[in-house]
PDB file of C-alpha atoms and ligand atoms in Angstrom:
ATOM      1  CA  MET G   1      20.460  23.882  15.144  1.00  0.00           C
ATOM      2  CA  PRO G   2      21.642  21.830  12.204  1.00  0.00           C
ATOM      3  CA  HIS G   3      19.919  22.674   8.957  1.00  0.00           C
ATOM      4  CA  GLU G   4      16.852  20.561   8.244  1.00  0.00           C
ATOM      5  CA  PRO G   5      15.739  19.913   4.676  1.00  0.00           C
ATOM      6  CA  PRO G   6      12.305  21.426   3.917  1.00  0.00           C
ATOM      7  CA  GLY G   7       9.454  19.120   4.788  1.00  0.00           C
ATOM      8  CA  THR G   8      11.339  17.452   7.634  1.00  0.00           C
ATOM      9  CA  ALA G   9       8.933  18.874  10.224  1.00  0.00           C
ATOM     10  CA  LEU G  10       5.998  17.272   8.400  1.00  0.00           C
ATOM     11  CA  LEU G  11       7.580  13.841   8.776  1.00  0.00           C
ATOM     12  CA  ARG G  12       7.104  14.044  12.549  1.00  0.00           C
ATOM     13  CA  GLY G  13       4.171  11.856  13.435  1.00  0.00           C
ATOM     14  CA  ALA G  14       3.770  10.624   9.860  1.00  0.00           C
ATOM     15  CA  ILE G  15       2.890   7.037   9.005  1.00  0.00           C
ATOM     16  CA  ASP G  16       4.201   5.613   5.739  1.00  0.00           C
ATOM     17  CA  CYS G  17       1.937   2.601   5.291  1.00  0.00           C
ATOM     18  CA  HIS G  18       3.680   1.289   2.181  1.00  0.00           C
ATOM     19  CA  VAL G  19       7.379   0.422   2.489  1.00  0.00           C
ATOM     20  CA  HIS G  20       8.982  -2.428   0.532  1.00  0.00           C
ATOM     21  CA  CYS G  21      11.875  -3.088   2.911  1.00  0.00           C
ATOM     22  CA  ALA G  22      11.242  -6.778   3.575  1.00  0.00           C
ATOM     23  CA  PRO G  23      13.800  -9.273   2.328  1.00  0.00           C
ATOM     24  CA  HIS G  24      13.283  -9.407  -1.393  1.00  0.00           C
ATOM     25  CA  LEU G  25      14.318 -10.940  -4.699  1.00  0.00           C
ATOM     26  CA  SER G  26      16.058  -7.731  -5.744  1.00  0.00           C
ATOM     27  CA  GLY G  27      18.004  -4.923  -4.067  1.00  0.00           C
ATOM     28  CA  ARG G  28      16.463  -2.921  -1.237  1.00  0.00           C
ATOM     29  CA  SER G  29      17.638   0.471   0.004  1.00  0.00           C
ATOM     30  CA  VAL G  30      17.094  -0.528   3.653  1.00  0.00           C
ATOM     31  CA  ASN G  31      16.359  -3.627   5.670  1.00  0.00           C
ATOM     32  CA  VAL G  32      13.416  -3.858   8.043  1.00  0.00           C
ATOM     33  CA  PHE G  33      15.365  -2.743  11.132  1.00  0.00           C
ATOM     34  CA  ASP G  34      16.995   0.185   9.322  1.00  0.00           C
ATOM     35  CA  ALA G  35      13.636   1.255   7.939  1.00  0.00           C
ATOM     36  CA  VAL G  36      12.214   1.423  11.478  1.00  0.00           C
ATOM     37  CA  ARG G  37      15.314   3.133  12.917  1.00  0.00           C
ATOM     38  CA  GLN G  38      15.363   5.763  10.168  1.00  0.00           C
ATOM     39  CA  ALA G  39      11.640   6.441  10.456  1.00  0.00           C
ATOM     40  CA  ALA G  40      11.930   6.709  14.238  1.00  0.00           C
ATOM     41  CA  ALA G  41      14.889   9.101  13.901  1.00  0.00           C
ATOM     42  CA  ALA G  42      12.688  11.324  11.716  1.00  0.00           C
ATOM     43  CA  GLY G  43      10.001  11.252  14.415  1.00  0.00           C
ATOM     44  CA  MET G  44       7.632   9.133  12.350  1.00  0.00           C
ATOM     45  CA  ARG G  45       4.879   7.215  14.119  1.00  0.00           C
ATOM     46  CA  GLY G  46       4.756   4.115  11.966  1.00  0.00           C
ATOM     47  CA  ILE G  47       5.682   2.209   8.842  1.00  0.00           C
ATOM     48  CA  GLY G  48       3.727  -0.447   7.028  1.00  0.00           C
ATOM     49  CA  ILE G  49       5.905  -3.193   5.598  1.00  0.00           C
ATOM     50  CA  MET G  50       4.697  -4.596   2.297  1.00  0.00           C
ATOM     51  CA  CYS G  51       5.966  -7.456   0.168  1.00  0.00           C
ATOM     52  CA  ASN G  52       4.691  -8.897  -3.094  1.00  0.00           C
ATOM     53  CA  PHE G  53       6.044 -12.338  -2.221  1.00  0.00           C
ATOM     54  CA  GLN G  54       5.448 -13.080   1.465  1.00  0.00           C
ATOM     55  CA  ASN G  55       3.438 -12.153   4.529  1.00  0.00           C
ATOM     56  CA  THR G  56       5.257  -9.362   6.423  1.00  0.00           C
ATOM     57  CA  SER G  57       3.440  -9.506   9.774  1.00  0.00           C
ATOM     58  CA  GLY G  58       6.245 -11.604  11.269  1.00  0.00           C
ATOM     59  CA  PHE G  59       8.890  -9.065  10.246  1.00  0.00           C
ATOM     60  CA  ALA G  60       6.807  -6.288  11.772  1.00  0.00           C
ATOM     61  CA  ALA G  61       6.302  -8.225  14.993  1.00  0.00           C
ATOM     62  CA  LEU G  62      10.044  -8.893  15.187  1.00  0.00           C
ATOM     63  CA  ALA G  63      10.903  -5.241  14.521  1.00  0.00           C
ATOM     64  CA  ASN G  64       8.491  -4.126  17.245  1.00  0.00           C
ATOM     65  CA  GLU G  65      10.013  -6.586  19.726  1.00  0.00           C
ATOM     66  CA  GLU G  66      13.492  -5.226  19.018  1.00  0.00           C
ATOM     67  CA  LEU G  67      12.852  -1.543  18.299  1.00  0.00           C
ATOM     68  CA  GLY G  68       9.383  -0.801  19.659  1.00  0.00           C
ATOM     69  CA  ASN G  69      10.947   1.446  22.312  1.00  0.00           C
ATOM     70  CA  LEU G  70      11.878   3.937  19.559  1.00  0.00           C
ATOM     71  CA  GLY G  71       8.235   4.975  19.192  1.00  0.00           C
ATOM     72  CA  CYS G  72       7.783   4.012  15.560  1.00  0.00           C
ATOM     73  CA  GLU G  73       5.351   1.142  15.147  1.00  0.00           C
ATOM     74  CA  ALA G  74       5.975  -1.354  12.362  1.00  0.00           C
ATOM     75  CA  PHE G  75       3.031  -3.198  10.915  1.00  0.00           C
ATOM     76  CA  GLY G  76       2.686  -5.795   8.235  1.00  0.00           C
ATOM     77  CA  GLY G  77       0.211  -7.914   6.397  1.00  0.00           C
ATOM     78  CA  VAL G  78      -0.205 -10.238   3.498  1.00  0.00           C
ATOM     79  CA  ILE G  79      -0.632  -9.621  -0.200  1.00  0.00           C
ATOM     80  CA  MET G  80      -2.277 -12.830  -1.369  1.00  0.00           C
ATOM     81  CA  GLN G  81      -0.056 -13.315  -4.391  1.00  0.00           C
ATOM     82  CA  PRO G  82       0.588 -16.952  -5.456  1.00  0.00           C
ATOM     83  CA  THR G  83       4.018 -16.886  -3.766  1.00  0.00           C
ATOM     84  CA  ALA G  84       2.362 -16.000  -0.451  1.00  0.00           C
ATOM     85  CA  GLY G  85      -0.169 -18.820  -0.844  1.00  0.00           C
ATOM     86  CA  GLY G  86      -2.742 -17.169  -3.071  1.00  0.00           C
ATOM     87  CA  VAL G  87      -6.232 -15.894  -2.371  1.00  0.00           C
ATOM     88  CA  THR G  88      -7.357 -18.284   0.358  1.00  0.00           C
ATOM     89  CA  LEU G  89      -8.943 -17.961   3.787  1.00  0.00           C
ATOM     90  CA  GLU G  90      -6.073 -19.966   5.285  1.00  0.00           C
ATOM     91  CA  VAL G  91      -3.480 -17.468   4.026  1.00  0.00           C
ATOM     92  CA  ALA G  92      -5.465 -14.598   5.553  1.00  0.00           C
ATOM     93  CA  LYS G  93      -5.941 -16.451   8.860  1.00  0.00           C
ATOM     94  CA  ALA G  94      -2.273 -17.362   9.121  1.00  0.00           C
ATOM     95  CA  ALA G  95      -1.147 -13.792   8.456  1.00  0.00           C
ATOM     96  CA  ILE G  96      -3.530 -12.342  11.044  1.00  0.00           C
ATOM     97  CA  GLY G  97      -2.267 -14.792  13.649  1.00  0.00           C
ATOM     98  CA  TYR G  98       1.398 -14.546  12.720  1.00  0.00           C
ATOM     99  CA  GLY G  99       3.059 -12.458  15.427  1.00  0.00           C
ATOM    100  CA  TYR G 100       4.045 -12.617  19.094  1.00  0.00           C
ATOM    101  CA  GLY G 101       0.613 -12.798  20.597  1.00  0.00           C
ATOM    102  CA  PRO G 102      -2.907 -11.525  20.014  1.00  0.00           C
ATOM    103  CA  GLY G 103      -3.107  -8.349  17.976  1.00  0.00           C
ATOM    104  CA  THR G 104       0.503  -8.460  16.775  1.00  0.00           C
ATOM    105  CA  GLY G 105      -0.225 -10.176  13.449  1.00  0.00           C
ATOM    106  CA  ALA G 106      -1.277  -8.734  10.097  1.00  0.00           C
ATOM    107  CA  LYS G 107      -2.940  -5.330  10.040  1.00  0.00           C
ATOM    108  CA  PHE G 108      -3.972  -5.773   6.424  1.00  0.00           C
ATOM    109  CA  VAL G 109      -5.024  -8.572   4.098  1.00  0.00           C
ATOM    110  CA  SER G 110      -4.640  -7.662   0.447  1.00  0.00           C
ATOM    111  CA  LEU G 111      -5.865  -9.113  -2.805  1.00  0.00           C
ATOM    112  CA  PRO G 112      -3.001  -9.648  -5.284  1.00  0.00           C
ATOM    113  CA  THR G 113      -0.996  -6.768  -6.661  1.00  0.00           C
ATOM    114  CA  HIS G 114       0.511  -8.177  -9.836  1.00  0.00           C
ATOM    115  CA  HIS G 115      -1.474 -11.379 -10.056  1.00  0.00           C
ATOM    116  CA  THR G 116      -4.663  -9.589 -11.079  1.00  0.00           C
ATOM    117  CA  LYS G 117      -6.238  -9.551 -14.515  1.00  0.00           C
ATOM    118  CA  PHE G 118      -6.067  -5.754 -14.534  1.00  0.00           C
ATOM    119  CA  ILE G 119      -2.306  -5.599 -13.998  1.00  0.00           C
ATOM    120  CA  ALA G 120      -1.461  -8.728 -15.988  1.00  0.00           C
ATOM    121  CA  GLU G 121      -3.165  -7.258 -19.052  1.00  0.00           C
ATOM    122  CA  ARG G 122      -1.335  -3.971 -18.625  1.00  0.00           C
ATOM    123  CA  GLU G 123       1.935  -5.866 -18.242  1.00  0.00           C
ATOM    124  CA  GLY G 124       1.317  -7.660 -21.523  1.00  0.00           C
ATOM    125  CA  ARG G 125       1.138 -11.139 -19.981  1.00  0.00           C
ATOM    126  CA  SER G 126       0.108 -14.208 -21.949  1.00  0.00           C
ATOM    127  CA  PRO G 127      -3.551 -15.284 -22.107  1.00  0.00           C
ATOM    128  CA  ALA G 128      -2.608 -18.460 -20.207  1.00  0.00           C
ATOM    129  CA  PHE G 129      -1.151 -16.364 -17.373  1.00  0.00           C
ATOM    130  CA  ILE G 130      -4.098 -13.969 -17.328  1.00  0.00           C
ATOM    131  CA  GLU G 131      -6.443 -16.945 -17.026  1.00  0.00           C
ATOM    132  CA  THR G 132      -4.955 -17.725 -13.583  1.00  0.00           C
ATOM    133  CA  THR G 133      -5.201 -14.205 -12.151  1.00  0.00           C
ATOM    134  CA  PHE G 134      -7.702 -12.600  -9.784  1.00  0.00           C
ATOM    135  CA  ALA G 135     -10.591 -10.611 -11.235  1.00  0.00           C
ATOM    136  CA  VAL G 136     -14.062  -9.457 -10.299  1.00  0.00           C
ATOM    137  CA  PRO G 137     -16.372 -10.388 -13.213  1.00  0.00           C
ATOM    138  CA  HIS G 138     -18.284  -7.703 -15.077  1.00  0.00           C
ATOM    139  CA  ASN G 139     -21.470  -8.494 -13.149  1.00  0.00           C
ATOM    140  CA  GLY G 140     -19.670  -7.181 -10.034  1.00  0.00           C
ATOM    141  CA  LEU G 141     -20.193 -10.396  -8.046  1.00  0.00           C
ATOM    142  CA  VAL G 142     -17.179 -10.822  -5.770  1.00  0.00           C
ATOM    143  CA  PRO G 143     -15.842 -14.362  -6.249  1.00  0.00           C
ATOM    144  CA  ASP G 144     -15.197 -16.898  -3.487  1.00  0.00           C
ATOM    145  CA  PRO G 145     -13.363 -17.059  -1.168  1.00  0.00           C
ATOM    146  CA  VAL G 146     -13.115 -13.270  -0.990  1.00  0.00           C
ATOM    147  CA  PRO G 147     -16.438 -12.753   0.867  1.00  0.00           C
ATOM    148  CA  ALA G 148     -15.242 -15.132   3.594  1.00  0.00           C
ATOM    149  CA  ILE G 149     -11.919 -13.270   3.758  1.00  0.00           C
ATOM    150  CA  MET G 150     -13.851 -10.003   4.135  1.00  0.00           C
ATOM    151  CA  ASP G 151     -15.880 -11.541   6.975  1.00  0.00           C
ATOM    152  CA  LEU G 152     -12.623 -12.505   8.673  1.00  0.00           C
ATOM    153  CA  CYS G 153     -11.244  -8.969   8.276  1.00  0.00           C
ATOM    154  CA  ALA G 154     -14.445  -7.543   9.766  1.00  0.00           C
ATOM    155  CA  GLN G 155     -14.322  -9.965  12.683  1.00  0.00           C
ATOM    156  CA  LYS G 156     -10.615  -9.359  13.392  1.00  0.00           C
ATOM    157  CA  ASP G 157     -10.851  -5.605  12.670  1.00  0.00           C
ATOM    158  CA  VAL G 158      -8.032  -5.599  10.114  1.00  0.00           C
ATOM    159  CA  VAL G 159      -7.770  -3.738   6.830  1.00  0.00           C
ATOM    160  CA  PHE G 160      -9.164  -5.331   3.695  1.00  0.00           C
ATOM    161  CA  ASP G 161      -6.990  -4.102   0.839  1.00  0.00           C
ATOM    162  CA  CYS G 162      -8.464  -4.398  -2.653  1.00  0.00           C
ATOM    163  CA  GLY G 163      -5.025  -4.879  -4.238  1.00  0.00           C
ATOM    164  CA  HIS G 164      -4.208  -3.688  -7.710  1.00  0.00           C
ATOM    165  CA  VAL G 165      -7.527  -4.107  -9.429  1.00  0.00           C
ATOM    166  CA  SER G 166      -9.368  -1.847 -11.868  1.00  0.00           C
ATOM    167  CA  ALA G 167     -11.463   1.052 -10.604  1.00  0.00           C
ATOM    168  CA  PRO G 168     -14.827  -0.707 -11.232  1.00  0.00           C
ATOM    169  CA  GLU G 169     -13.490  -3.818  -9.480  1.00  0.00           C
ATOM    170  CA  ALA G 170     -12.344  -1.728  -6.501  1.00  0.00           C
ATOM    171  CA  VAL G 171     -15.794  -0.137  -6.217  1.00  0.00           C
ATOM    172  CA  ALA G 172     -17.472  -3.572  -6.358  1.00  0.00           C
ATOM    173  CA  LEU G 173     -15.067  -4.912  -3.711  1.00  0.00           C
ATOM    174  CA  ALA G 174     -15.546  -1.883  -1.448  1.00  0.00           C
ATOM    175  CA  GLU G 175     -19.329  -2.286  -1.716  1.00  0.00           C
ATOM    176  CA  GLU G 176     -19.148  -5.951  -0.765  1.00  0.00           C
ATOM    177  CA  ALA G 177     -16.648  -5.291   2.045  1.00  0.00           C
ATOM    178  CA  LYS G 178     -18.845  -2.573   3.527  1.00  0.00           C
ATOM    179  CA  LYS G 179     -21.907  -4.816   3.270  1.00  0.00           C
ATOM    180  CA  ARG G 180     -20.019  -7.446   5.268  1.00  0.00           C
ATOM    181  CA  GLY G 181     -19.086  -5.066   8.033  1.00  0.00           C
ATOM    182  CA  VAL G 182     -15.492  -4.275   7.074  1.00  0.00           C
ATOM    183  CA  THR G 183     -14.761  -0.790   8.391  1.00  0.00           C
ATOM    184  CA  ARG G 184     -11.147  -0.640   7.214  1.00  0.00           C
ATOM    185  CA  ILE G 185     -11.048  -0.622   3.392  1.00  0.00           C
ATOM    186  CA  ARG G 186      -7.938   0.308   1.412  1.00  0.00           C
ATOM    187  CA  THR G 187      -7.692   0.894  -2.322  1.00  0.00           C
ATOM    188  CA  HIS G 188      -4.852   1.986  -4.581  1.00  0.00           C
ATOM    189  CA  GLY G 189      -6.228   4.810  -6.659  1.00  0.00           C
ATOM    190  CA  SER G 190      -3.224   6.403  -8.354  1.00  0.00           C
ATOM    191  CA  ARG G 191      -4.829   5.858 -11.757  1.00  0.00           C
ATOM    192  CA  TYR G 192      -8.518   5.699 -10.833  1.00  0.00           C
ATOM    193  CA  PRO G 193     -10.974   8.165 -12.370  1.00  0.00           C
ATOM    194  CA  LEU G 194     -12.398  10.750  -9.987  1.00  0.00           C
ATOM    195  CA  ASP G 195     -15.904   9.267  -9.976  1.00  0.00           C
ATOM    196  CA  ALA G 196     -14.554   5.892  -8.814  1.00  0.00           C
ATOM    197  CA  ILE G 197     -12.548   7.632  -6.078  1.00  0.00           C
ATOM    198  CA  GLY G 198     -15.753   9.390  -5.003  1.00  0.00           C
ATOM    199  CA  ALA G 199     -17.646   6.080  -4.955  1.00  0.00           C
ATOM    200  CA  ILE G 200     -14.952   4.390  -2.849  1.00  0.00           C
ATOM    201  CA  THR G 201     -14.752   7.192  -0.292  1.00  0.00           C
ATOM    202  CA  ALA G 202     -18.570   7.375  -0.087  1.00  0.00           C
ATOM    203  CA  LEU G 203     -18.413   3.735   1.031  1.00  0.00           C
ATOM    204  CA  GLY G 204     -15.890   4.686   3.728  1.00  0.00           C
ATOM    205  CA  GLY G 205     -12.911   3.318   1.816  1.00  0.00           C
ATOM    206  CA  TYR G 206      -9.502   4.945   1.763  1.00  0.00           C
ATOM    207  CA  VAL G 207      -7.684   5.776  -1.461  1.00  0.00           C
ATOM    208  CA  GLU G 208      -3.910   5.565  -1.405  1.00  0.00           C
ATOM    209  CA  LEU G 209      -1.679   7.399  -3.878  1.00  0.00           C
ATOM    210  CA  SER G 210       1.903   6.222  -3.975  1.00  0.00           C
ATOM    211  CA  PHE G 211       5.065   8.180  -4.712  1.00  0.00           C
ATOM    212  CA  PHE G 212       6.588   5.261  -6.652  1.00  0.00           C
ATOM    213  CA  ILE G 213       4.192   5.877  -9.554  1.00  0.00           C
ATOM    214  CA  LEU G 214       5.597   9.410  -9.930  1.00  0.00           C
ATOM    215  CA  THR G 215       9.230   8.372 -10.069  1.00  0.00           C
ATOM    216  CA  HIS G 216      11.941   7.189 -12.405  1.00  0.00           C
ATOM    217  CA  ALA G 217      11.641   3.743 -10.798  1.00  0.00           C
ATOM    218  CA  THR G 218       8.677   3.141 -13.120  1.00  0.00           C
ATOM    219  CA  GLN G 219      11.138   3.080 -16.034  1.00  0.00           C
ATOM    220  CA  VAL G 220      12.535  -0.240 -14.822  1.00  0.00           C
ATOM    221  CA  GLY G 221      10.593  -3.493 -14.927  1.00  0.00           C
ATOM    222  CA  LEU G 222       9.646  -4.944 -11.571  1.00  0.00           C
ATOM    223  CA  THR G 223      11.186  -8.220 -10.513  1.00  0.00           C
ATOM    224  CA  HIS G 224       8.926 -11.235 -10.602  1.00  0.00           C
ATOM    225  CA  VAL G 225       9.438 -14.835  -9.600  1.00  0.00           C
ATOM    226  CA  ASP G 226       9.476 -15.959 -13.202  1.00  0.00           C
ATOM    227  CA  GLU G 227      12.382 -13.550 -13.782  1.00  0.00           C
ATOM    228  CA  GLU G 228      10.442 -11.742 -16.440  1.00  0.00           C
ATOM    229  CA  LYS G 229      10.639  -8.020 -15.910  1.00  0.00           C
ATOM    230  CA  HIS G 230       7.358  -6.314 -16.546  1.00  0.00           C
ATOM    231  CA  LYS G 231       6.548  -2.667 -16.423  1.00  0.00           C
ATOM    232  CA  ILE G 232       3.351  -0.804 -16.910  1.00  0.00           C
ATOM    233  CA  ASN G 233       3.442   1.861 -19.549  1.00  0.00           C
ATOM    234  CA  GLY G 234       2.598   5.380 -18.624  1.00  0.00           C
ATOM    235  CA  SER G 235       3.885   7.133 -15.528  1.00  0.00           C
ATOM    236  CA  SER G 236       1.914   9.786 -13.691  1.00  0.00           C
ATOM    237  CA  THR G 237       2.701  13.334 -12.622  1.00  0.00           C
ATOM    238  CA  ILE G 238       1.808  15.258  -9.495  1.00  0.00           C
ATOM    239  CA  GLN G 239      -0.679  17.143 -11.671  1.00  0.00           C
ATOM    240  CA  ASP G 240      -2.418  13.799 -12.318  1.00  0.00           C
ATOM    241  CA  PHE G 241      -2.422  13.099  -8.587  1.00  0.00           C
ATOM    242  CA  ALA G 242      -3.586  16.454  -7.206  1.00  0.00           C
ATOM    243  CA  PRO G 243      -7.240  16.191  -8.353  1.00  0.00           C
ATOM    244  CA  ARG G 244      -7.323  12.614  -7.050  1.00  0.00           C
ATOM    245  CA  MET G 245      -5.995  13.797  -3.682  1.00  0.00           C
ATOM    246  CA  ARG G 246      -8.744  16.414  -3.586  1.00  0.00           C
ATOM    247  CA  ALA G 247     -11.422  13.934  -4.689  1.00  0.00           C
ATOM    248  CA  ALA G 248     -10.385  11.465  -1.974  1.00  0.00           C
ATOM    249  CA  GLY G 249     -10.437  14.295   0.578  1.00  0.00           C
ATOM    250  CA  ASP G 250     -10.737  12.975   4.113  1.00  0.00           C
ATOM    251  CA  ARG G 251      -9.985   9.469   2.873  1.00  0.00           C
ATOM    252  CA  CYS G 252      -6.757  10.134   0.991  1.00  0.00           C
ATOM    253  CA  ILE G 253      -3.483   8.505   2.034  1.00  0.00           C
ATOM    254  CA  LEU G 254      -0.029   9.303   0.678  1.00  0.00           C
ATOM    255  CA  SER G 255       2.637   6.602   0.860  1.00  0.00           C
ATOM    256  CA  SER G 256       6.170   6.309  -0.437  1.00  0.00           C
ATOM    257  CA  ASP G 257       5.840   2.758  -1.848  1.00  0.00           C
ATOM    258  CA  SER G 258       9.636   2.849  -1.759  1.00  0.00           C
ATOM    259  CA  GLY G 259      12.354   0.521  -0.545  1.00  0.00           C
ATOM    260  CA  VAL G 260      13.540  -0.396  -4.009  1.00  0.00           C
ATOM    261  CA  TYR G 261      17.217   0.530  -4.462  1.00  0.00           C
ATOM    262  CA  LEU G 262      16.405   2.932  -7.329  1.00  0.00           C
ATOM    263  CA  LEU G 263      14.623   5.339  -5.006  1.00  0.00           C
ATOM    264  CA  PRO G 264      15.867   7.216  -1.954  1.00  0.00           C
ATOM    265  CA  PRO G 265      15.346   5.324   1.328  1.00  0.00           C
ATOM    266  CA  PRO G 266      11.693   5.490   2.425  1.00  0.00           C
ATOM    267  CA  VAL G 267      11.960   8.447   4.836  1.00  0.00           C
ATOM    268  CA  GLU G 268      13.625  10.660   2.222  1.00  0.00           C
ATOM    269  CA  ALA G 269      11.200   9.410  -0.465  1.00  0.00           C
ATOM    270  CA  LEU G 270       8.268  10.462   1.715  1.00  0.00           C
ATOM    271  CA  ARG G 271       9.871  13.891   2.313  1.00  0.00           C
ATOM    272  CA  GLN G 272      10.258  14.409  -1.428  1.00  0.00           C
ATOM    273  CA  TYR G 273       6.644  13.346  -1.964  1.00  0.00           C
ATOM    274  CA  ILE G 274       5.507  15.836   0.682  1.00  0.00           C
ATOM    275  CA  MET G 275       7.426  18.620  -1.072  1.00  0.00           C
ATOM    276  CA  LEU G 276       5.940  17.641  -4.418  1.00  0.00           C
ATOM    277  CA  THR G 277       2.447  17.667  -2.917  1.00  0.00           C
ATOM    278  CA  GLN G 278       3.069  21.094  -1.372  1.00  0.00           C
ATOM    279  CA  SER G 279       3.954  22.410  -4.817  1.00  0.00           C
ATOM    280  CA  GLU G 280       0.332  21.765  -5.855  1.00  0.00           C
ATOM    281  CA  GLY G 281      -0.954  24.059  -3.134  1.00  0.00           C
ATOM    282  CA  PHE G 282      -1.751  21.560  -0.388  1.00  0.00           C
ATOM    283  CA  SER G 283      -1.395  23.008   3.104  1.00  0.00           C
ATOM    284  CA  ASP G 284       0.519  21.549   6.042  1.00  0.00           C
ATOM    285  CA  ALA G 285      -2.834  20.540   7.529  1.00  0.00           C
ATOM    286  CA  ASP G 286      -3.775  18.718   4.292  1.00  0.00           C
ATOM    287  CA  ILE G 287      -0.451  16.904   4.301  1.00  0.00           C
ATOM    288  CA  ARG G 288      -0.730  15.902   7.968  1.00  0.00           C
ATOM    289  CA  ARG G 289      -4.196  14.543   7.250  1.00  0.00           C
ATOM    290  CA  MET G 290      -2.967  12.458   4.287  1.00  0.00           C
ATOM    291  CA  THR G 291       0.298  11.238   5.861  1.00  0.00           C
ATOM    292  CA  ARG G 292      -0.642  10.935   9.536  1.00  0.00           C
ATOM    293  CA  ASP G 293      -4.321  11.156  10.522  1.00  0.00           C
ATOM    294  CA  ASN G 294      -5.772   9.045   7.707  1.00  0.00           C
ATOM    295  CA  PRO G 295      -3.259   6.177   7.839  1.00  0.00           C
ATOM    296  CA  ALA G 296      -3.551   6.203  11.657  1.00  0.00           C
ATOM    297  CA  ALA G 297      -7.327   5.889  11.373  1.00  0.00           C
ATOM    298  CA  LEU G 298      -7.209   3.195   8.693  1.00  0.00           C
ATOM    299  CA  PHE G 299      -4.664   0.985  10.450  1.00  0.00           C
ATOM    300  CA  GLY G 300      -5.773   1.744  14.007  1.00  0.00           C
ATOM    301  CA  ILE G 301      -2.534   3.310  15.184  1.00  0.00           C
ATOM    302  CA  ALA G 302      -2.741   5.586  18.214  1.00  0.00           C
ATOM    303  CA  LEU G 303      -1.185   9.003  17.649  1.00  0.00           C
TER     304      LEU G 303
HETATM  305 ZN1  LIG P   1       4.039  -1.416  -3.459  1.00  0.00          ZN
END
């Protein structure tokens, strides 16, 4: 038997729901086909293709047509950034329908990642820019057309992803989504306080913690369409993550959030993340829950 790096066995059956391998404005470590081939070679069950600029459901559908026989399911969705058409019902509808037949389109519809007030402020954007971004007001009332987009997600049984908003905004969005019958709610809680994580999971929402935030890639500004490079100050450590993983419990998801050329290719990034998580005392069963069972449940992928 050739030597396997530690953690390799835990990749079998895993689903990395956050891979930035789509064509991009800057360098990627793998393309979509390679990402699927490499994940399949590691025995992984699925990868979620994410892009901050365009809907990825078409790439996923294409990858499944070509490589579906390998046993690793690709899935995509839309992050409703301005470049992908913005926060509109039409953008969500198009993404959900964009595939090779019913059920092959978007598995998630996400509020913006960088084009939110929360991130724009942390990136030091101008007041004029911040004015144009997505936010939930302090009264917690979810602005139009988001309720209609939630209704669509409930009807089509796809994930509503709260995007990169603040913790109180994520709780308000999860409450509204649940009220509207959305059963698949995703939040990005790498920096959320534990009480917000508890509130989200109590509503049935999932809390994702991404490896990217723990890495040296955070030292480099992310590429944006305006060619400004913005980074968010303050990286996190696995010691910051561990209590959040425990607080999210049965609703915690670990993802690589990799694909950028600065990080190892996604499969290796996920292996490193698994090893890092193990170092905080998480068991193999915990890791399988966070990297396989929970993403499978959220995205409706058969194991
Ligand atoms: Zn990402």
